[in-house]
Coordinates of C-alpha atoms and ligand atoms in Angstrom, one line a residue:
M25 CA 222.0 47.3 123.8
I26 CA 219.5 50.1 123.6
Q27 CA 216.7 50.4 126.1
K28 CA 213.5 51.2 124.2
N29 CA 210.0 52.1 125.5
I30 CA 206.5 52.2 124.0
V31 CA 203.7 54.5 124.9
V32 CA 200.1 53.4 125.2
N33 CA 197.6 56.2 124.3
F34 CA 194.1 56.2 125.8
Q35 CA 191.4 58.5 127.1
E36 CA 190.1 58.0 130.6
Y37 CA 186.8 59.1 132.0
K38 CA 185.7 59.0 135.6
S39 CA 182.2 57.7 134.9
I40 CA 180.0 56.1 132.2
D41 CA 177.8 59.3 132.6
D42 CA 180.6 61.4 131.2
L43 CA 180.4 59.5 127.8
D44 CA 178.5 60.9 124.8
N45 CA 175.1 59.4 124.2
L46 CA 176.1 57.0 121.5
D47 CA 178.9 55.5 123.7
K48 CA 176.5 55.4 126.7
E49 CA 173.9 53.5 124.7
L50 CA 176.6 51.0 123.6
V51 CA 177.6 50.6 127.3
E52 CA 174.0 50.0 128.3
K53 CA 173.6 47.3 125.6
A54 CA 176.8 45.6 126.9
I55 CA 175.4 45.6 130.4
V56 CA 172.2 43.9 129.2
A57 CA 174.4 41.4 127.2
G58 CA 176.5 40.7 130.3
S59 CA 173.3 40.0 132.3
N60 CA 172.5 37.2 129.8
A61 CA 176.0 35.6 130.0
Y62 CA 176.1 31.8 130.4
S63 CA 178.9 31.6 133.0
P64 CA 177.8 29.0 135.6
Y65 CA 181.5 27.9 136.2
S66 CA 183.2 31.3 136.8
N67 CA 180.0 33.2 137.8
F68 CA 181.7 36.1 136.1
H69 CA 179.5 37.9 133.6
V70 CA 181.1 39.8 130.7
G71 CA 179.2 41.8 128.1
A72 CA 180.3 43.2 124.8
A73 CA 178.6 45.5 122.3
A74 CA 179.9 46.3 118.8
K75 CA 178.7 49.3 116.8
L76 CA 178.7 48.7 113.1
G77 CA 179.0 51.3 110.3
N78 CA 175.3 50.7 109.4
G79 CA 174.3 51.6 112.9
N80 CA 173.6 48.0 114.0
I81 CA 174.7 47.1 117.5
I82 CA 175.9 43.5 117.9
C83 CA 176.1 42.1 121.4
G84 CA 177.9 39.1 122.9
N85 CA 178.5 37.6 126.3
N86 CA 180.7 34.9 127.6
Q87 CA 179.5 31.3 126.9
E88 CA 181.1 28.7 129.2
N89 CA 181.2 25.0 128.9
A90 CA 181.7 22.1 131.3
A91 CA 184.7 21.2 129.2
Y92 CA 186.2 24.6 130.1
P93 CA 188.3 25.5 127.0
S94 CA 185.2 25.0 124.8
G95 CA 183.7 28.2 126.0
L96 CA 184.1 31.7 124.4
C97 CA 184.7 35.2 125.7
A98 CA 182.1 37.9 125.3
E99 CA 184.0 40.1 122.8
R100 CA 184.9 37.2 120.6
T101 CA 181.2 36.0 120.6
A102 CA 180.2 39.5 119.4
L103 CA 183.0 39.9 116.9
F104 CA 182.5 36.5 115.3
Y105 CA 178.7 37.2 115.0
A106 CA 179.4 40.6 113.4
N107 CA 181.9 39.3 111.0
A108 CA 179.8 36.2 110.1
N109 CA 176.6 38.1 109.5
F110 CA 177.8 41.6 108.4
P111 CA 181.1 40.9 106.7
D112 CA 180.9 44.2 104.7
Q113 CA 180.2 46.4 107.7
K114 CA 183.0 48.0 109.6
I115 CA 183.1 47.7 113.4
E116 CA 183.5 51.2 114.7
S117 CA 183.5 50.7 118.4
L118 CA 183.5 47.8 120.8
V119 CA 182.5 48.0 124.5
I120 CA 183.7 45.4 126.9
L121 CA 182.7 45.2 130.6
G122 CA 182.0 43.0 133.5
E123 CA 178.4 43.0 134.8
K124 CA 176.7 42.1 138.1
N125 CA 173.1 42.7 139.2
G126 CA 172.3 44.8 136.1
E127 CA 175.3 47.2 136.6
A128 CA 178.8 47.5 135.3
L129 CA 181.4 46.2 137.7
K130 CA 183.6 48.7 139.6
D131 CA 186.7 47.4 137.8
I132 CA 187.3 47.3 134.1
V133 CA 187.7 43.9 132.3
P134 CA 190.7 44.1 130.0
P135 CA 190.4 41.8 127.1
C136 CA 192.3 38.5 127.3
G137 CA 195.2 37.9 125.0
A138 CA 193.2 35.7 122.6
C139 CA 190.5 38.4 122.3
R140 CA 193.1 41.0 121.6
Q141 CA 194.4 38.9 118.7
V142 CA 190.9 38.5 117.3
I143 CA 190.1 42.2 117.6
W144 CA 193.4 42.8 115.8
E145 CA 192.4 40.5 113.0
S146 CA 189.0 42.2 112.6
Q147 CA 190.7 45.6 112.5
N148 CA 193.2 44.5 110.0
R149 CA 190.5 42.8 107.8
Q150 CA 188.4 46.0 107.7
K151 CA 191.3 48.3 107.3
S152 CA 190.0 50.8 109.8
P153 CA 190.4 51.3 113.5
I154 CA 188.2 49.7 116.1
R155 CA 187.7 51.9 119.1
I156 CA 187.8 49.9 122.3
I157 CA 185.8 51.1 125.3
L158 CA 186.6 49.4 128.6
A159 CA 183.8 50.5 130.9
S160 CA 183.3 50.2 134.6
K161 CA 181.5 52.1 137.4
N162 CA 184.6 53.9 138.5
K163 CA 186.6 54.3 135.3
V164 CA 186.2 54.2 131.5
M165 CA 189.2 53.7 129.3
I166 CA 189.0 54.4 125.5
F167 CA 191.6 53.2 123.1
D168 CA 191.5 54.5 119.5
D169 CA 192.5 51.2 118.1
I170 CA 193.7 47.7 119.1
N171 CA 197.3 48.5 118.4
Q172 CA 197.4 50.3 121.7
L173 CA 196.4 47.1 123.5
L174 CA 198.4 44.7 121.3
P175 CA 201.7 46.1 120.2
F176 CA 204.1 43.7 118.4
S177 CA 201.2 41.8 117.0
F178 CA 201.3 38.7 114.8
D179 CA 199.6 39.4 111.5
D180 CA 199.1 38.1 108.0
S181 CA 202.2 39.9 106.6
L182 CA 204.3 37.3 108.5
L183 CA 202.7 34.4 106.6
K184 CA 203.9 35.7 103.2
Ligands
THU6 N1 186.1 36.5 129.8 C1 185.6 37.2 128.8 O1 184.4 37.0 128.3 N2 186.3 38.2 128.2 C2 187.6 38.5 128.6 O2 188.3 39.2 127.9 C3 188.1 37.9 129.8 C4 187.4 36.7 130.3 C5 185.3 35.5 130.4 C6 185.8 34.1 130.1 C7 185.2 33.3 131.2 O3 183.9 32.9 130.9 C8 185.1 34.3 132.4 O4 185.3 35.6 131.8 C9 186.2 34.1 133.4 O5 187.4 34.1 132.8

């Protein structure tokens, strides 16, 4: 037996104010998106904003349903919209955050497992990395690609 380890690389900032203007704008859009979440069952608002290669910003938020599993997370709402309407545009960066009263939460919202898999598929499809920005009041974590958040991923090569 060999004990092995993996390393997760990311950049950490103390505050949203420390980000450059483009990332800050993306965070602001995600906060607005979060404020429009439809989440009457969890009362937990999540916002996502994806920056495309053509400069467009696509936003999403969580959409819940009385039949609970029928809902969808914020980042998948944004990614599916981007991939459905701009299939030729690469997604460069994706902000994910929790929102309350028009502000980012104090804790980051790490994407759920299903969302990581969907981000992975989008990245694989476009053949270029998607930067993932997990933003909160007290901390911002930036991952250069989804591989950092989803090592040992299931992908299309396994289907061949
Ligand atoms: N949620 C997201 O939108 N993204 C995630 O990655 C984690 C969870 C939503 C789903 C549900 O509407 C609420 O947060 C509580 O789980």
